[in-house]
Coordinates of C-alpha atoms and ligand atoms in Angstrom, one line a residue:
M281 CA 90.6 87.9 106.1
L282 CA 88.1 88.7 108.8
A283 CA 86.4 85.5 108.1
T284 CA 89.6 83.6 108.8
E285 CA 90.1 85.0 112.3
P286 CA 90.5 82.1 114.8
P287 CA 87.3 81.4 116.5
M288 CA 87.2 83.4 119.7
A289 CA 84.6 80.9 121.0
T290 CA 87.3 78.5 121.6
L291 CA 88.6 80.7 124.3
G292 CA 85.4 80.1 126.2
E293 CA 84.4 83.6 127.1
E294 CA 82.4 82.8 130.2
E295 CA 85.1 80.5 131.4
M296 CA 87.6 83.3 131.1
D297 CA 85.8 85.9 133.2
R298 CA 85.0 83.5 135.9
P299 CA 87.9 82.4 138.1
L300 CA 88.2 78.6 137.9
K301 CA 87.8 76.5 141.0
T302 CA 91.2 75.4 142.3
R303 CA 90.3 71.8 142.4
H304 CA 89.0 71.9 138.9
L305 CA 92.1 73.6 137.7
F306 CA 94.3 71.1 139.3
S307 CA 92.6 68.2 137.6
V308 CA 92.9 70.0 134.3
L309 CA 96.6 70.3 134.9
L310 CA 96.9 66.6 135.7
A311 CA 94.9 65.7 132.7
L312 CA 97.2 67.7 130.6
G313 CA 100.1 65.9 132.1
V314 CA 102.2 69.0 132.3
M315 CA 102.8 69.1 136.1
T316 CA 104.2 65.8 137.0
A317 CA 107.6 67.1 138.0
T318 CA 106.4 70.0 140.0
P319 CA 105.9 69.9 143.8
A320 CA 102.3 70.2 144.8
A321 CA 102.5 73.3 146.9
G322 CA 104.2 75.5 144.4
P323 CA 101.9 75.1 141.5
L324 CA 98.8 75.8 143.6
W325 CA 100.1 79.1 144.7
A326 CA 101.6 79.8 141.3
K327 CA 98.4 78.9 139.6
T328 CA 96.3 81.3 141.6
Y329 CA 98.8 84.1 141.0
C330 CA 98.9 83.2 137.3
E331 CA 95.2 83.2 137.2
R332 CA 95.1 86.7 138.6
L333 CA 97.7 87.9 136.1
Y334 CA 95.6 86.3 133.3
E335 CA 92.4 88.0 134.5
S336 CA 94.2 91.3 134.5
A337 CA 95.6 90.8 131.0
R338 CA 92.2 89.8 129.7
K339 CA 90.7 92.9 131.2
D340 CA 93.2 95.0 129.4
Y341 CA 92.6 92.9 126.3
Y342 CA 88.9 93.8 126.2
A343 CA 89.6 97.4 127.1
L344 CA 91.9 97.7 124.1
L345 CA 89.5 96.0 121.7
D346 CA 86.7 98.3 122.9
S347 CA 88.6 101.5 122.4
D348 CA 89.4 102.9 118.9
R349 CA 91.4 105.5 120.6
K350 CA 93.6 103.1 122.5
Q351 CA 94.2 101.1 119.4
R352 CA 95.8 104.0 117.7
F353 CA 99.0 103.6 119.7
H354 CA 101.5 100.8 119.3
D355 CA 102.4 101.0 123.0
N356 CA 98.9 100.0 124.1
W357 CA 99.1 96.8 122.0
D358 CA 102.6 96.1 123.3
K359 CA 101.5 96.4 126.9
V360 CA 98.7 93.9 126.7
I361 CA 100.8 91.5 124.6
D362 CA 103.6 91.8 127.1
K363 CA 101.3 90.9 129.9
F364 CA 100.3 87.7 128.2
A365 CA 103.9 87.0 127.3
A366 CA 104.9 87.4 131.0
I367 CA 102.4 84.7 132.0
V368 CA 104.0 82.2 129.5
D369 CA 107.5 83.1 130.7
Q370 CA 106.8 82.9 134.4
Y371 CA 104.2 80.2 134.6
P372 CA 104.7 78.0 131.6
E373 CA 102.8 75.2 133.4
C374 CA 99.8 77.3 134.2
P375 CA 96.8 76.3 132.2
R376 CA 96.5 80.0 131.2
A377 CA 99.8 79.9 129.5
P378 CA 98.5 78.5 126.2
D379 CA 95.5 80.8 126.3
S380 CA 97.9 83.7 126.8
L381 CA 100.0 82.7 123.7
F382 CA 96.8 82.4 121.7
N383 CA 95.6 85.8 122.8
A384 CA 99.0 87.3 122.0
G385 CA 98.7 85.8 118.5
V386 CA 95.2 87.2 118.1
L387 CA 96.4 90.7 119.3
Y388 CA 99.3 90.7 116.9
R389 CA 97.1 89.8 114.1
K390 CA 94.6 92.5 114.9
L391 CA 97.4 95.0 115.3
Y392 CA 98.6 94.1 111.8
R393 CA 95.2 95.1 110.5
K394 CA 96.0 98.6 111.8
S395 CA 99.7 99.0 111.4
W396 CA 100.3 97.0 108.2
V397 CA 103.8 96.4 109.5
K398 CA 104.7 92.9 108.4
K399 CA 106.7 92.2 111.6
D400 CA 103.4 92.3 113.5
L401 CA 102.0 89.6 111.4
E402 CA 105.1 87.5 111.8
S403 CA 104.9 87.9 115.5
A404 CA 101.4 86.6 115.4
L405 CA 102.7 83.6 113.4
N406 CA 105.4 83.0 116.0
S407 CA 102.9 83.1 118.9
F408 CA 100.7 80.5 117.3
K409 CA 103.6 78.3 116.3
E410 CA 105.0 78.5 119.8
L411 CA 101.6 77.5 121.3
N412 CA 101.5 74.4 119.2
R413 CA 105.1 73.6 119.9
Q414 CA 104.9 74.0 123.6
Y415 CA 101.4 72.7 124.2
P416 CA 100.7 70.2 121.5
K417 CA 98.0 68.5 123.5
N418 CA 96.1 71.7 124.5
K419 CA 92.6 72.2 123.1
L420 CA 93.9 75.3 121.3
A421 CA 96.9 73.5 119.7
D422 CA 95.0 72.8 116.5
D423 CA 93.4 76.3 116.5
A424 CA 96.9 77.7 116.7
L425 CA 98.1 75.6 113.8
L426 CA 95.2 76.7 111.7
A427 CA 95.9 80.3 112.5
A428 CA 99.5 79.8 111.7
A429 CA 98.7 78.3 108.3
Q430 CA 96.3 81.2 107.5
I431 CA 99.0 83.7 108.3
Q432 CA 101.6 81.9 106.2
E433 CA 99.1 82.2 103.3
E434 CA 98.7 85.8 104.0
L435 CA 102.4 86.3 104.1
G436 CA 102.5 84.8 100.6
D437 CA 104.2 81.6 101.7
R438 CA 101.6 79.2 100.3
G439 CA 104.1 76.3 100.3
A440 CA 104.6 76.6 104.0
A441 CA 100.9 77.0 104.5
Y442 CA 100.2 73.8 102.6
I443 CA 102.7 72.0 104.9
T444 CA 101.1 73.4 108.1
Y445 CA 97.6 72.5 107.0
S446 CA 98.8 69.0 106.2
D447 CA 100.5 68.8 109.6
L448 CA 97.2 69.8 111.2
V449 CA 95.2 67.2 109.4
K450 CA 97.8 64.5 110.2
R451 CA 98.1 65.4 113.9
Y452 CA 94.6 66.4 114.8
P453 CA 92.4 64.4 112.3
K454 CA 89.4 64.5 114.5
G455 CA 89.7 68.1 115.8
D456 CA 87.2 70.8 114.8
M457 CA 89.9 72.5 112.6
A458 CA 90.6 69.5 110.4
G459 CA 87.7 70.2 108.1
E460 CA 88.8 73.6 107.1
A461 CA 92.4 72.4 106.8
R462 CA 91.4 69.7 104.4
Q463 CA 89.6 72.2 102.2
K464 CA 92.7 74.4 102.2
I465 CA 94.9 71.5 101.2
K466 CA 92.7 71.0 98.2
L467 CA 92.8 74.6 97.2
L468 CA 96.6 74.9 97.7
A469 CA 97.4 71.6 96.0
A470 CA 99.6 73.4 93.5
Y471 CA 101.9 74.4 96.3
A472 CA 102.5 70.9 97.6
P473 CA 106.2 70.1 97.8
R474 CA 107.0 68.4 94.6
R475 CA 108.7 65.0 94.4
S476 CA 108.6 64.2 90.8
P477 CA 107.6 66.1 87.7
R478 CA 103.9 65.9 87.2
P479 CA 102.4 64.3 84.1
A480 CA 101.6 66.6 81.3
K481 CA 98.3 68.4 81.6
R482 CA 98.5 70.5 78.6
S483 CA 100.6 70.2 75.5
G484 CA 100.8 71.0 71.9
S485 CA 98.2 73.5 70.7
A486 CA 96.7 73.7 74.2
A487 CA 100.0 74.9 75.7
V488 CA 100.3 78.4 77.0
R489 CA 102.9 80.2 75.0
V490 CA 105.2 82.6 76.8
T491 CA 105.2 85.9 74.8
D492 CA 107.4 88.2 76.8
I493 CA 109.3 88.8 80.0
K494 CA 109.9 92.1 81.7
Y495 CA 111.2 93.4 85.0
W496 CA 110.9 96.6 87.0
S497 CA 113.3 97.7 89.7
N498 CA 111.4 99.7 92.3
P499 CA 112.4 101.5 95.5
D500 CA 111.1 98.6 97.6
Y501 CA 111.0 95.6 95.4
T502 CA 111.7 94.1 92.1
R503 CA 108.9 92.8 89.9
V504 CA 109.4 90.2 87.2
V505 CA 106.5 89.6 84.8
V506 CA 106.1 86.7 82.4
Y507 CA 103.4 87.3 79.8
G508 CA 101.6 84.4 78.1
T509 CA 98.8 83.5 75.7
G510 CA 96.6 82.1 78.6
R511 CA 96.5 81.6 82.3
F512 CA 99.6 80.1 83.7
E513 CA 99.6 77.2 86.1
Y514 CA 102.8 77.3 88.2
S515 CA 104.6 76.0 91.2
A516 CA 107.3 78.0 93.0
N517 CA 110.4 76.7 94.7
Q518 CA 113.4 78.0 96.4
L519 CA 117.0 76.7 96.5
R520 CA 119.8 77.7 98.8
G521 CA 123.0 79.0 97.5
D522 CA 126.0 76.7 97.2
S523 CA 129.3 78.2 98.2
A524 CA 131.2 75.1 96.8
T525 CA 129.9 75.6 93.3
G526 CA 129.5 79.4 93.7
K527 CA 125.8 79.2 92.9
P528 CA 123.7 82.0 94.4
P529 CA 120.4 81.2 96.1
R530 CA 117.7 81.0 93.6
M531 CA 114.0 80.7 93.1
Y532 CA 112.5 78.8 90.3
I533 CA 109.0 78.8 89.0
D534 CA 107.8 76.0 86.8
L535 CA 105.0 76.9 84.4
D536 CA 103.1 73.8 83.7
G537 CA 101.8 73.2 80.2
A538 CA 103.7 76.1 78.8
V539 CA 106.2 76.6 76.0
V540 CA 108.7 79.4 75.5
P541 CA 110.3 80.5 72.2
Q542 CA 114.1 80.3 72.0
D543 CA 114.5 84.1 71.6
L544 CA 113.2 84.7 75.2
C545 CA 115.6 82.3 76.7
S546 CA 118.7 84.4 77.0
P547 CA 119.6 85.4 80.6
I548 CA 118.6 88.9 81.6
T549 CA 121.0 90.7 84.0
I550 CA 119.2 92.8 86.7
S551 CA 121.8 93.4 89.4
D552 CA 119.7 95.8 91.4
G553 CA 120.7 94.5 94.8
L554 CA 117.8 92.1 95.0
L555 CA 118.1 90.0 92.0
L556 CA 121.2 89.1 90.0
R557 CA 119.6 87.9 86.8
T558 CA 116.7 85.9 85.5
R559 CA 116.8 82.9 83.2
M560 CA 114.0 81.1 81.4
G561 CA 114.0 77.9 79.4
Q562 CA 112.0 74.9 78.3
Y563 CA 112.6 72.5 81.2
D564 CA 110.8 69.6 79.6
R565 CA 108.3 69.1 76.9
D566 CA 105.6 71.0 78.6
T567 CA 107.2 72.9 81.5
V568 CA 108.9 76.3 81.2
R569 CA 111.2 77.0 84.1
L570 CA 111.9 80.6 85.2
V571 CA 114.9 80.9 87.4
L572 CA 115.7 84.0 89.5
D573 CA 119.3 84.3 90.8
I574 CA 119.0 86.0 94.1
D575 CA 121.4 88.6 95.4
S576 CA 119.6 89.5 98.7
I577 CA 115.9 89.3 99.3
E578 CA 113.7 89.2 102.3
D579 CA 110.5 87.9 100.9
H580 CA 108.7 87.1 97.7
R581 CA 105.3 86.7 96.3
V582 CA 104.1 84.9 93.1
F583 CA 100.7 85.3 91.6
T584 CA 99.0 85.4 88.3
M585 CA 96.9 88.1 86.7
E586 CA 94.7 88.3 83.6
N587 CA 94.1 90.8 80.8
P588 CA 96.8 90.2 79.7
S589 CA 97.6 86.8 81.2
R590 CA 100.8 87.0 83.2
L591 CA 102.7 85.6 86.0
V592 CA 104.0 88.1 88.5
V593 CA 107.0 87.6 90.8
D594 CA 107.6 90.3 93.4
V595 CA 110.8 90.0 95.5
I596 CA 111.1 92.3 98.4
G597 CA 114.3 93.6 100.0
K598 CA 115.4 93.7 103.6
Q599 CA 114.8 97.4 103.7
G600 CA 113.8 99.9 101.1
K601 CA 116.4 100.7 98.6
F602 CA 116.4 103.6 96.3
T603 CA 117.9 102.5 93.0
G604 CA 116.0 105.1 91.1
T605 CA 113.4 104.0 88.5
S606 CA 115.1 101.8 86.1
S607 CA 112.1 100.4 84.3
R608 CA 113.4 98.5 81.4
D609 CA 111.9 96.4 78.8
A610 CA 113.9 93.3 79.5
E611 CA 113.8 92.1 75.9
T612 CA 114.9 95.2 74.2
G613 CA 116.7 97.0 77.0
R614 CA 114.8 100.1 76.2
E615 CA 113.3 102.3 78.9
S616 CA 109.6 101.6 79.4
P617 CA 107.1 104.4 78.8
L618 CA 107.0 107.2 81.3
P619 CA 103.7 108.0 83.0
L620 CA 101.2 109.2 80.4
A621 CA 101.2 112.9 81.5
Q622 CA 105.0 113.0 81.1
Q623 CA 104.9 111.2 77.8
L624 CA 102.5 113.7 76.3
G625 CA 104.5 116.5 77.9
L626 CA 101.2 117.6 79.5
G627 CA 102.4 117.6 83.1
V628 CA 99.8 118.3 85.7
R629 CA 96.3 119.7 85.1
T630 CA 94.1 118.6 87.9
I631 CA 95.0 118.4 91.5
V632 CA 92.9 116.9 94.3
L633 CA 93.3 118.5 97.7
D634 CA 92.2 116.3 100.6
P635 CA 91.7 118.1 103.9
G636 CA 92.0 115.3 106.4
H637 CA 89.1 114.1 108.6
G638 CA 85.8 116.1 108.9
G639 CA 82.3 115.8 110.3
K640 CA 82.1 113.1 113.0
D641 CA 85.8 112.5 112.7
P642 CA 87.6 115.5 114.3
G643 CA 91.1 114.0 113.7
A644 CA 93.6 114.7 116.4
I645 CA 92.7 117.3 119.0
G646 CA 95.2 119.6 120.5
P647 CA 95.7 120.2 124.3
G648 CA 94.0 123.5 123.8
G649 CA 91.0 122.0 122.0
L650 CA 92.0 122.8 118.4
K651 CA 90.6 120.2 116.0
E652 CA 92.7 118.8 113.2
K653 CA 89.7 118.7 110.8
D654 CA 89.3 122.5 111.1
V655 CA 93.0 123.2 110.5
T656 CA 93.2 120.9 107.5
L657 CA 90.2 122.5 105.8
A658 CA 91.5 126.0 106.4
L659 CA 94.9 125.0 104.9
A660 CA 93.3 123.4 101.8
R661 CA 91.0 126.4 101.3
R662 CA 94.0 128.7 101.3
L663 CA 96.0 126.5 99.0
K664 CA 93.3 126.1 96.4
P665 CA 93.3 129.7 95.0
L666 CA 97.1 129.8 95.0
L667 CA 97.1 126.8 92.6
E668 CA 94.1 128.0 90.6
D669 CA 96.0 131.2 89.9
K670 CA 98.6 129.1 88.2
G671 CA 95.9 127.7 85.9
Y672 CA 95.4 124.3 87.5
Q673 CA 92.0 122.7 88.1
I674 CA 91.7 122.2 91.9
L675 CA 89.2 119.8 93.4
M676 CA 88.6 119.2 97.1
T677 CA 87.4 115.9 98.6
R678 CA 85.5 118.1 101.0
D679 CA 84.9 121.8 101.3
S680 CA 82.9 121.9 104.5
D681 CA 82.8 120.1 107.8
T682 CA 81.6 116.8 106.5
Y683 CA 82.7 113.2 107.0
V684 CA 84.2 111.5 103.9
E685 CA 85.3 107.9 104.0
L686 CA 89.0 107.4 103.4
D687 CA 88.5 105.2 100.3
A688 CA 85.9 107.6 98.9
R689 CA 88.6 110.3 98.8
T690 CA 91.0 108.3 96.6
A691 CA 88.1 107.1 94.5
F692 CA 87.1 110.7 93.9
A693 CA 90.6 111.6 92.7
N694 CA 90.7 108.5 90.4
K695 CA 87.3 109.3 89.0
Q696 CA 88.3 112.9 88.3
R697 CA 91.4 111.6 86.6
A698 CA 93.4 113.9 88.8
D699 CA 97.2 114.2 88.2
L700 CA 98.1 114.7 91.9
F701 CA 96.6 113.8 95.2
I702 CA 97.6 115.8 98.3
S703 CA 96.2 114.8 101.7
I704 CA 96.6 117.4 104.4
H705 CA 96.9 116.5 108.1
T706 CA 98.2 117.6 111.4
N707 CA 100.1 115.0 113.4
A708 CA 99.7 113.9 117.0
S709 CA 101.9 112.1 119.6
R710 CA 101.2 111.2 123.1
S711 CA 104.4 113.0 124.0
R712 CA 103.6 116.7 123.9
S713 CA 107.2 117.6 123.2
V714 CA 107.2 116.0 119.8
R715 CA 107.1 118.5 117.0
G716 CA 108.1 118.8 113.3
V717 CA 106.8 118.3 109.8
E718 CA 106.9 115.2 107.7
T719 CA 105.5 114.0 104.4
Y720 CA 104.5 110.5 103.6
F721 CA 104.0 108.4 100.5
L722 CA 102.6 104.9 100.4
G723 CA 104.8 102.1 101.5
V724 CA 105.8 99.8 104.4
A725 CA 106.5 101.7 107.6
R726 CA 110.1 101.6 108.5
D727 CA 109.9 102.9 112.0
R728 CA 107.7 103.0 115.0
E729 CA 106.8 106.7 114.5
A730 CA 105.8 106.2 110.9
S731 CA 103.6 103.2 111.8
E732 CA 102.1 105.1 114.7
T733 CA 101.1 108.0 112.4
A734 CA 99.5 105.5 110.1
L735 CA 97.6 104.0 113.0
L736 CA 96.4 107.4 113.9
E737 CA 95.3 108.3 110.4
N738 CA 93.8 105.0 109.5
A739 CA 91.8 104.5 112.7
I740 CA 88.6 106.1 111.6
S741 CA 88.3 104.0 108.5
E742 CA 85.3 101.7 108.3
Q743 CA 86.9 99.9 105.5
T744 CA 88.9 96.8 106.0
L745 CA 91.2 95.7 103.3
A746 CA 90.4 92.3 102.1
D747 CA 93.8 91.2 101.2
L748 CA 97.4 92.1 101.6
D749 CA 97.9 91.3 97.9
L750 CA 95.6 94.2 97.1
I751 CA 97.9 96.6 98.8
L752 CA 100.9 95.1 97.1
L753 CA 99.2 95.5 93.7
D754 CA 98.6 99.1 94.4
L755 CA 102.1 99.6 95.7
A756 CA 103.1 98.1 92.4
R757 CA 101.9 101.1 90.4
T758 CA 105.5 101.7 90.0
S759 CA 105.6 105.1 88.4
N760 CA 103.2 106.4 91.0
L761 CA 105.4 105.2 93.8
K762 CA 108.5 106.8 92.4
Q763 CA 106.7 110.0 91.4
S764 CA 105.0 110.1 94.8
S765 CA 108.4 110.0 96.5
V766 CA 109.6 112.9 94.3
L767 CA 106.5 114.9 95.1
A768 CA 106.8 114.1 98.8
E769 CA 110.5 115.2 98.8
S770 CA 109.5 118.5 97.0
I771 CA 106.7 119.3 99.4
Q772 CA 108.7 118.3 102.5
D773 CA 111.7 120.3 101.5
N774 CA 109.7 123.5 100.7
L775 CA 107.4 123.1 103.8
Y776 CA 110.3 122.7 106.2
R777 CA 112.3 125.5 104.7
G778 CA 109.3 127.8 104.5
L779 CA 108.4 127.2 108.2
A780 CA 112.0 127.1 109.5
N781 CA 112.7 130.5 107.9
R782 CA 110.4 132.2 110.4
H783 CA 110.1 129.6 113.2
S784 CA 113.5 128.3 114.3
R785 CA 112.0 125.5 116.4
V786 CA 110.4 123.6 113.5
R787 CA 111.9 120.2 113.0
N788 CA 112.4 118.4 109.8
N789 CA 111.2 114.8 110.2
G790 CA 111.8 114.0 106.6
V791 CA 109.9 112.0 104.0
K792 CA 108.6 108.7 105.2
Q793 CA 106.6 105.8 104.0
A794 CA 103.6 104.1 105.7
A795 CA 100.5 102.2 104.7
F796 CA 97.8 104.9 104.7
Y797 CA 94.4 103.8 103.6
V798 CA 93.8 107.2 102.0
L799 CA 96.8 106.7 99.7
I800 CA 96.1 103.1 98.8
G801 CA 94.5 102.8 95.4
A802 CA 95.4 106.3 94.2
Q803 CA 96.1 106.1 90.5
M804 CA 98.3 109.2 90.5
P805 CA 101.2 110.5 92.6
A806 CA 99.8 110.8 96.1
V807 CA 101.2 112.1 99.3
L808 CA 100.1 112.8 102.8
V809 CA 101.5 115.9 104.6
E810 CA 101.7 116.1 108.3
T811 CA 102.0 119.8 108.6
S812 CA 102.8 120.0 112.3
F813 CA 102.1 118.3 115.6
I814 CA 98.8 119.6 116.9
S815 CA 99.6 117.7 120.2
N816 CA 102.4 120.1 120.8
P817 CA 101.0 123.1 122.7
E818 CA 103.3 125.6 121.0
S819 CA 102.6 124.2 117.5
E820 CA 98.9 124.1 118.3
K821 CA 99.0 127.8 119.0
L822 CA 100.8 128.4 115.7
L823 CA 98.4 126.2 113.9
S824 CA 95.5 128.4 115.0
S825 CA 97.2 131.5 113.7
Q826 CA 96.6 132.9 110.3
E827 CA 100.3 133.7 109.8
Y828 CA 101.4 130.1 110.3
R829 CA 98.6 128.7 108.3
D830 CA 99.4 130.9 105.4
L831 CA 103.0 129.9 105.7
I832 CA 102.1 126.2 105.5
S833 CA 99.8 126.7 102.5
D834 CA 102.4 128.9 100.7
S835 CA 105.1 126.3 101.3
I836 CA 103.0 123.3 100.1
F837 CA 102.1 125.4 97.1
R838 CA 105.8 126.0 96.3
G839 CA 106.5 122.3 96.8
I840 CA 103.8 121.3 94.3
I841 CA 104.9 123.9 91.7
H842 CA 108.6 122.9 92.1
Y843 CA 107.6 119.3 91.5
I844 CA 105.5 120.2 88.4
Q845 CA 108.3 122.3 86.9
R846 CA 110.7 119.5 87.4
L847 CA 108.3 117.1 85.7
A848 CA 108.0 119.5 82.8
S849 CA 111.8 119.8 82.4
V850 CA 112.2 116.1 82.4
S851 CA 109.6 115.6 79.7
S852 CA 110.9 118.4 77.5
R853 CA 114.4 116.9 77.8
D854 CA 113.0 113.7 76.6
E855 CA 111.5 115.4 73.5
E856 CA 114.8 116.9 72.6
S857 CA 116.7 113.7 72.8
Ligands
ZN931 ZN1 95.0 113.3 110.3

């Protein structure tokens, strides 16, 4: 994804930092043909003023990109983006307006790399689209279109990306972006809008045979998987609902060169709020059509995976919904297997404790100078023997003041085949009055606070995630997600009650979801506990006291044990039935 950033060189760095000569600017404006209706005196004044605004915004832009610290807060991004937006609003004819839109797009895109809030990426898309719409003749117009297409791809809308790339090549055939767009069009050929059925590519013995179809309803999305004897080639399309015929909106995916046995063709009712049902059938001699009748979805993604070969359709709801895990084998209607530990009735044996930060990364620092990395280590060290006394094997991602990469922490837990992963942190806010405890599991942030906490915790990572799909695949470890939410609930509940017993001012901020690097890729239930706000002077004082630390460790301990006991009772009930 980094490789697909729009070329910053097109912004003309030197040109940006040096105020343009008035005359030169005016001739540029005339050349652009955007000023013909404006009186001469106005624009000259406006342009100078606009130029000053632009310089100021660019200064803030660089200051933000230079400072990891500033990048941790949503507000800092908003402020710079707003400055650029104000230029476009107030001086749409100023030659800096398109540059401003471009910079806003770049900023939103970078922000998304930190926040993983999809809305930020969509805002980037809108900025680039708007640039192209308002200033189709600007030198950045084709750059903007390329960026828009890349984002559409990233958002999973490859059909739209195909159309945007095609539009770029058609309208700017000689521009410096056309080459890349042409390559993309070739790569995305399968997503071209279809006019007529394609000639058969595979048939008879070469055809891929559909062997099964299953679905999983998850808290945040529903996944439908079609299994086959080989790699599927497919094209996805959407149809609007038709109130006249009562047909719901639907999505259909054609599997080219595929055949499906009759016994897999009966409709499967899902009715989980996202999808009504799925249907599959032999559309023509060598095309299998999968139809999803949609109840209400926000977005979808289609991709193929191998070993075994399968086509995966994820549909995502407007907001998270908790339907409980109903993971059913679509064919038989039986419940799919529980996580292995539960199946075997083994429950939990190994727990990885992950004291946040360490070494060169102090984490958040309180107003009195207390460092998060020291608190988290103390809490984990205290928690460890409590759990060991209960017979669990406890491993720590660090047991000294050392720096450990975020991805190395999860990798360690995976390698040790740990059953639980508990990351321990203290929270921070720029507002010193903010206080309370909250527990996270992996997901899409629902509110500003959650995404800000993720920004804060993710900031130190030197790892950049290559691809949004990767995150989604990890989110798709369905049992982990559900179990993680149960674990988070148990810890949050015990932690809040444990602290509130003795400290009446403790606030319960609840269980939340956000895209924490440190939780991504964990192959076991994984949570991140924000034990208190170190940025709150009163909480900071408490966090440095042994009594409060013990209280936190004891409460997290009780939360973990409560979760494990519940797990055990679920699996023993299963054995009885
Ligand atoms: Zn932290």
